[in-house]
Amino acid sequence: MAASVWLWAACNGGDGSTEPGADNPTTASTATATGPDSTGTTRDPIGSTTTPTTSDDPSGDPTSDPTADPTEGTTGEPGDPIDYPPEILCPPAGDDRCGPPYDPSDPLPPDQLEQALQLGLEGWRFPGIRGACAGCHSPDGYDLARVGFSDDAIVRRALDHVDDAQAAVLVDYVHALRQKHQLTELLHPAKFRPLQPGHLPWPETTPGLEVTDPQAQDERDEAFMRHLLDDRQLLIAGGTVDSLQKAHQAYDELHAIDLTQLRLGLPFDHLSEDGFYGVPHLSVFEWYPGMASAPKPGMEDAFFAVVDQYLADPGDDGKLWAYYDAITGMTDCVDPLDAMGDPQYYRRACDWMRLKWRSLQTFSHQLRNERHDYPDFLVDQAGPVQQHTALAADRIAIWHAGDFLRVQPLMRTDNNACFAGDNDPCTLLPPPVDDTIHSLPTYQEARIQQSQVFQQSWFLMAWVRDPALLLSGDDFATIVGDYIEAVLLPHYDIHHAFLVAKLAVAKSAAVDWFDVADVRQGHGKIASVRTFSFKQLRNNFSHPPVDDPRLATHKRMFANFARMWLFLVEEDLAVSGAVYDRQEVLRACRFMRTWFADLEGAEDPGMNDLMLSIEALAVDADELRSDAHRDTFPGTGLQPTGTWDEFDQPYQG
């Protein structure tokens, strides 16, 4: 199975298309899903009782969102040139942040162009102070050409590494690349955010707030809420799911949303942040690593031979992965890592920066090929994706760059200070990198906040291309959504409510994963423990404040999620006669039944009757999770483990 669309295919039934026969929610209730298991063979239906609707809207969005791009992000092939909105393009003139685009009326003669490209690539690879340009950027500098960094900025940044003459060569090189690639329009370096869905985040309403400011996060979250309510008119956000038909409608609306085109309130990183432009830009909230990598001694020729093979055919995903994989084994950080008597004192910083650098290579590949879809990480492999989850995780470094700072942030609070215990590591940055981060309001707080915001951006960046979280990592907490939910709280409350619902839909639709042997087993079914991500909800919905305009919608979204899922679980049990992990599914349903008193002010008799039906159906349902699987993977039921005893008894009305 080709993996060039990342997980869209896995969430849509194996080939990225929606299944037929589900246009009418009443007929969809009798549909069952089939698909290949991890060996590629066909298995029996497992009783998925809702299927994505088809739509006449080419964007795949039943709300006819006018911002959707039907040619991008929906296939494994490069689309037409991406139609970037004018807000993120450099203007023709008058913006000192932007350099000159290629002018077709004033090209370099062929011999001068070739000379500029040759000398420039040599300069790009020159091992200057703290490394070569190629050790922090794309292999040939296409990123600096496509994103319109100004000549002054290129020279100023280059002079940290090379002399004046070499800096001038690099400027000429960037101009030559713009001519070579016919780049007559450039992306604005201060406005373009790689992989940002819809290209632009929803803005805060108060001018001048830094990206880490809690008020800014609240305001962007509210703007996202307005989009769900007013633009997309999602039933789960603005209506009441009070019937099976509406449960199918809410499910199908969520399933149809292409996350790569859903404009979010959470801003992704710029390619580069530069303190020259002010204190807010003293930040690690960027793609470029602050520590360069280079070939290990004796591996220079072999490494650059792999790089050159890629540059000779940069549209080939296989050659990309050959280059990408070579980074791990053939390169390392240039900066000295020793300090305080420890030869590996800055190893964590190096490893984190290299995750960013590897991520940059896959993004640069997308950028140069005008692609929203992720490069096919199985192009050089045989067998289905289910057999290559470890490789997928390695080749999707974006998630792991965010997760790195979850485990070992830049700084910790006084209550669990850095290295106070074995479980309190920190990523300490060498002085040349640490100096690029501001210290407001304090050194400690600035680094704590930047660690948190980086996680938000990079986790979401991965999730929009892995909506069921089946490929981002083998860690169970990653798969069930624990980490990504945690970083959205407490300010991105509407985003969190949306993620809980969309994640459940994506997991229930991932039918090709139902029979796998590992902890992912059980995906692809409604009545399955794998659809419930409750660790962050178990004791607290984390509602917005009482006077917050988001509160009513926040409550409605969670109430409607519970309504939708209770209707669909009952239907699945009735149609399939089977359940994956009976005890845990019943605990989850009993837990959701209790939500209505909090979220809607009173219990709902209709939901109580629905729960009674679920109890009766579940008793006779076939159990699809084996005792052997539970024993092999203990603690992989409903999360958090060991907190559900109060929901062990059947609901009796």
PDB file of C-alpha atoms in Angstrom, residues 357-504:
ATOM      1  CA  TRP A 357      16.529  19.006  10.386  1.00  0.00           C
ATOM      2  CA  ARG A 358      15.184  15.674   9.169  1.00  0.00           C
ATOM      3  CA  SER A 359      11.670  17.086   9.291  1.00  0.00           C
ATOM      4  CA  LEU A 360      12.861  20.001   7.195  1.00  0.00           C
ATOM      5  CA  GLN A 361      14.070  17.605   4.488  1.00  0.00           C
ATOM      6  CA  THR A 362      10.633  16.040   4.029  1.00  0.00           C
ATOM      7  CA  PHE A 363       8.981  19.454   4.037  1.00  0.00           C
ATOM      8  CA  SER A 364      11.488  20.849   1.530  1.00  0.00           C
ATOM      9  CA  HIS A 365      10.697  17.877  -0.717  1.00  0.00           C
ATOM     10  CA  GLN A 366       7.008  18.792  -0.538  1.00  0.00           C
ATOM     11  CA  LEU A 367       7.783  22.465  -1.112  1.00  0.00           C
ATOM     12  CA  ARG A 368       9.887  21.965  -4.227  1.00  0.00           C
ATOM     13  CA  ASN A 369       7.362  19.509  -5.680  1.00  0.00           C
ATOM     14  CA  GLU A 370       4.289  21.628  -4.867  1.00  0.00           C
ATOM     15  CA  ARG A 371       2.800  18.893  -2.698  1.00  0.00           C
ATOM     16  CA  HIS A 372       0.553  18.861   0.345  1.00  0.00           C
ATOM     17  CA  ASP A 373       0.749  15.081   0.656  1.00  0.00           C
ATOM     18  CA  TYR A 374       3.578  13.503   2.595  1.00  0.00           C
ATOM     19  CA  PRO A 375       6.285  11.667   0.637  1.00  0.00           C
ATOM     20  CA  ASP A 376       5.532   7.960   0.192  1.00  0.00           C
ATOM     21  CA  PHE A 377       7.501   6.434   3.049  1.00  0.00           C
ATOM     22  CA  LEU A 378       6.860   2.906   1.742  1.00  0.00           C
ATOM     23  CA  VAL A 379       8.044   3.539  -1.805  1.00  0.00           C
ATOM     24  CA  ASP A 380      11.120   1.391  -1.194  1.00  0.00           C
ATOM     25  CA  GLN A 381       9.333  -1.254   0.892  1.00  0.00           C
ATOM     26  CA  ALA A 382       7.179  -4.306   0.198  1.00  0.00           C
ATOM     27  CA  GLY A 383       3.988  -5.184   2.061  1.00  0.00           C
ATOM     28  CA  PRO A 384       1.261  -3.068   3.673  1.00  0.00           C
ATOM     29  CA  VAL A 385       1.885  -0.170   6.009  1.00  0.00           C
ATOM     30  CA  GLN A 386       0.856  -2.258   9.011  1.00  0.00           C
ATOM     31  CA  GLN A 387       4.116  -4.178   8.623  1.00  0.00           C
ATOM     32  CA  HIS A 388       6.239  -1.017   8.696  1.00  0.00           C
ATOM     33  CA  THR A 389       5.069   1.053  11.655  1.00  0.00           C
ATOM     34  CA  ALA A 390       8.574   1.452  13.094  1.00  0.00           C
ATOM     35  CA  LEU A 391       9.872   2.676   9.738  1.00  0.00           C
ATOM     36  CA  ALA A 392       6.912   5.023   9.396  1.00  0.00           C
ATOM     37  CA  ALA A 393       7.627   6.527  12.801  1.00  0.00           C
ATOM     38  CA  ASP A 394      11.285   7.015  11.888  1.00  0.00           C
ATOM     39  CA  ARG A 395      10.391   8.690   8.609  1.00  0.00           C
ATOM     40  CA  ILE A 396       7.793  10.955  10.216  1.00  0.00           C
ATOM     41  CA  ALA A 397      10.160  12.933  12.411  1.00  0.00           C
ATOM     42  CA  ILE A 398       7.718  15.819  12.903  1.00  0.00           C
ATOM     43  CA  TRP A 399       5.855  14.110  15.747  1.00  0.00           C
ATOM     44  CA  HIS A 400       9.076  13.065  17.434  1.00  0.00           C
ATOM     45  CA  ALA A 401      10.525  16.568  17.328  1.00  0.00           C
ATOM     46  CA  GLY A 402       7.539  17.706  19.404  1.00  0.00           C
ATOM     47  CA  ASP A 403       7.603  14.642  21.631  1.00  0.00           C
ATOM     48  CA  PHE A 404      11.282  15.191  22.363  1.00  0.00           C
ATOM     49  CA  LEU A 405      10.476  18.377  24.287  1.00  0.00           C
ATOM     50  CA  ARG A 406       7.601  16.660  26.068  1.00  0.00           C
ATOM     51  CA  VAL A 407      10.048  14.211  27.592  1.00  0.00           C
ATOM     52  CA  GLN A 408      12.951  16.615  28.041  1.00  0.00           C
ATOM     53  CA  PRO A 409      11.800  20.248  27.817  1.00  0.00           C
ATOM     54  CA  LEU A 410      14.084  23.251  27.646  1.00  0.00           C
ATOM     55  CA  MET A 411      13.331  24.054  31.285  1.00  0.00           C
ATOM     56  CA  ARG A 412      11.114  22.837  34.133  1.00  0.00           C
ATOM     57  CA  THR A 413       9.270  24.389  37.065  1.00  0.00           C
ATOM     58  CA  ASP A 414      10.825  24.531  40.517  1.00  0.00           C
ATOM     59  CA  ASN A 415       8.583  21.660  41.641  1.00  0.00           C
ATOM     60  CA  ASN A 416      10.347  19.225  39.308  1.00  0.00           C
ATOM     61  CA  ALA A 417      13.554  21.025  38.424  1.00  0.00           C
ATOM     62  CA  CYS A 418      15.806  19.837  35.644  1.00  0.00           C
ATOM     63  CA  PHE A 419      17.691  16.680  36.615  1.00  0.00           C
ATOM     64  CA  ALA A 420      16.222  16.649  40.127  1.00  0.00           C
ATOM     65  CA  GLY A 421      15.625  12.957  39.435  1.00  0.00           C
ATOM     66  CA  ASP A 422      16.118  10.408  36.709  1.00  0.00           C
ATOM     67  CA  ASN A 423      12.677  11.273  35.312  1.00  0.00           C
ATOM     68  CA  ASP A 424      13.401  14.991  35.030  1.00  0.00           C
ATOM     69  CA  PRO A 425      15.752  15.423  32.050  1.00  0.00           C
ATOM     70  CA  CYS A 426      16.024  18.722  30.198  1.00  0.00           C
ATOM     71  CA  THR A 427      17.286  19.745  26.787  1.00  0.00           C
ATOM     72  CA  LEU A 428      19.961  22.280  27.650  1.00  0.00           C
ATOM     73  CA  LEU A 429      21.081  24.393  24.719  1.00  0.00           C
ATOM     74  CA  PRO A 430      24.681  25.431  24.035  1.00  0.00           C
ATOM     75  CA  PRO A 431      25.266  29.174  24.586  1.00  0.00           C
ATOM     76  CA  PRO A 432      25.198  30.230  20.893  1.00  0.00           C
ATOM     77  CA  VAL A 433      21.721  28.691  20.603  1.00  0.00           C
ATOM     78  CA  ASP A 434      20.457  29.625  24.055  1.00  0.00           C
ATOM     79  CA  ASP A 435      21.291  33.260  23.329  1.00  0.00           C
ATOM     80  CA  THR A 436      18.714  33.247  20.513  1.00  0.00           C
ATOM     81  CA  ILE A 437      15.855  32.823  23.029  1.00  0.00           C
ATOM     82  CA  HIS A 438      14.470  35.731  25.016  1.00  0.00           C
ATOM     83  CA  SER A 439      14.113  35.620  28.795  1.00  0.00           C
ATOM     84  CA  LEU A 440      10.724  37.273  29.317  1.00  0.00           C
ATOM     85  CA  PRO A 441       9.166  37.269  31.813  1.00  0.00           C
ATOM     86  CA  THR A 442      12.041  35.167  33.181  1.00  0.00           C
ATOM     87  CA  TYR A 443      14.690  32.883  31.724  1.00  0.00           C
ATOM     88  CA  GLN A 444      12.926  29.852  33.176  1.00  0.00           C
ATOM     89  CA  GLU A 445       9.371  30.791  32.197  1.00  0.00           C
ATOM     90  CA  ALA A 446      10.323  31.727  28.640  1.00  0.00           C
ATOM     91  CA  ARG A 447      11.840  28.304  28.027  1.00  0.00           C
ATOM     92  CA  ILE A 448       8.943  26.488  29.655  1.00  0.00           C
ATOM     93  CA  GLN A 449       6.482  28.378  27.449  1.00  0.00           C
ATOM     94  CA  GLN A 450       8.491  27.852  24.287  1.00  0.00           C
ATOM     95  CA  SER A 451       8.723  24.124  25.001  1.00  0.00           C
ATOM     96  CA  GLN A 452       4.946  23.953  25.372  1.00  0.00           C
ATOM     97  CA  VAL A 453       4.168  25.969  22.242  1.00  0.00           C
ATOM     98  CA  PHE A 454       6.635  23.954  20.178  1.00  0.00           C
ATOM     99  CA  GLN A 455       4.878  20.751  21.252  1.00  0.00           C
ATOM    100  CA  GLN A 456       1.484  22.187  20.335  1.00  0.00           C
ATOM    101  CA  SER A 457       2.619  23.135  16.864  1.00  0.00           C
ATOM    102  CA  TRP A 458       4.545  19.994  15.998  1.00  0.00           C
ATOM    103  CA  PHE A 459       2.052  17.521  17.478  1.00  0.00           C
ATOM    104  CA  LEU A 460      -0.786  19.173  15.552  1.00  0.00           C
ATOM    105  CA  MET A 461       1.396  19.363  12.451  1.00  0.00           C
ATOM    106  CA  ALA A 462       1.755  15.578  12.583  1.00  0.00           C
ATOM    107  CA  TRP A 463      -1.863  14.880  13.541  1.00  0.00           C
ATOM    108  CA  VAL A 464      -3.392  16.666  10.569  1.00  0.00           C
ATOM    109  CA  ARG A 465      -1.617  14.081   8.388  1.00  0.00           C
ATOM    110  CA  ASP A 466      -2.144  11.147  10.761  1.00  0.00           C
ATOM    111  CA  PRO A 467      -5.683  11.744  12.080  1.00  0.00           C
ATOM    112  CA  ALA A 468      -5.984   8.298  13.718  1.00  0.00           C
ATOM    113  CA  LEU A 469      -2.477   8.541  15.252  1.00  0.00           C
ATOM    114  CA  LEU A 470      -1.511   5.123  13.932  1.00  0.00           C
ATOM    115  CA  LEU A 471       1.807   6.007  12.334  1.00  0.00           C
ATOM    116  CA  SER A 472       3.348   8.763  14.434  1.00  0.00           C
ATOM    117  CA  GLY A 473       4.807   6.368  16.972  1.00  0.00           C
ATOM    118  CA  ASP A 474       4.563   2.928  18.586  1.00  0.00           C
ATOM    119  CA  ASP A 475       4.100   4.337  22.087  1.00  0.00           C
ATOM    120  CA  PHE A 476       0.597   3.522  23.386  1.00  0.00           C
ATOM    121  CA  ALA A 477       0.064   6.968  24.912  1.00  0.00           C
ATOM    122  CA  THR A 478       0.847   8.498  21.516  1.00  0.00           C
ATOM    123  CA  ILE A 479      -1.630   6.209  19.766  1.00  0.00           C
ATOM    124  CA  VAL A 480      -4.513   6.918  22.175  1.00  0.00           C
ATOM    125  CA  GLY A 481      -3.991  10.684  21.942  1.00  0.00           C
ATOM    126  CA  ASP A 482      -2.853  11.363  25.489  1.00  0.00           C
ATOM    127  CA  TYR A 483       0.083  13.615  24.621  1.00  0.00           C
ATOM    128  CA  ILE A 484      -1.557  15.679  21.912  1.00  0.00           C
ATOM    129  CA  GLU A 485      -4.623  16.350  24.061  1.00  0.00           C
ATOM    130  CA  ALA A 486      -2.523  17.407  27.024  1.00  0.00           C
ATOM    131  CA  VAL A 487      -0.696  20.133  25.115  1.00  0.00           C
ATOM    132  CA  LEU A 488      -3.945  21.698  23.865  1.00  0.00           C
ATOM    133  CA  LEU A 489      -5.170  22.338  27.390  1.00  0.00           C
ATOM    134  CA  PRO A 490      -5.946  24.651  29.063  1.00  0.00           C
ATOM    135  CA  HIS A 491      -6.368  27.341  26.365  1.00  0.00           C
ATOM    136  CA  TYR A 492      -7.181  25.576  23.087  1.00  0.00           C
ATOM    137  CA  ASP A 493     -10.434  24.158  24.487  1.00  0.00           C
ATOM    138  CA  ILE A 494     -12.481  24.123  21.269  1.00  0.00           C
ATOM    139  CA  HIS A 495      -9.570  22.594  19.378  1.00  0.00           C
ATOM    140  CA  HIS A 496      -9.422  19.902  22.067  1.00  0.00           C
ATOM    141  CA  ALA A 497     -13.148  19.125  21.840  1.00  0.00           C
ATOM    142  CA  PHE A 498     -12.881  18.912  18.056  1.00  0.00           C
ATOM    143  CA  LEU A 499      -9.813  16.673  18.258  1.00  0.00           C
ATOM    144  CA  VAL A 500     -11.532  14.210  20.609  1.00  0.00           C
ATOM    145  CA  ALA A 501     -14.415  13.791  18.152  1.00  0.00           C
ATOM    146  CA  LYS A 502     -12.340  13.748  14.960  1.00  0.00           C
ATOM    147  CA  LEU A 503      -9.828  11.326  16.475  1.00  0.00           C
ATOM    148  CA  ALA A 504     -12.608   8.893  17.426  1.00  0.00           C
TER     149      ALA A 504
END
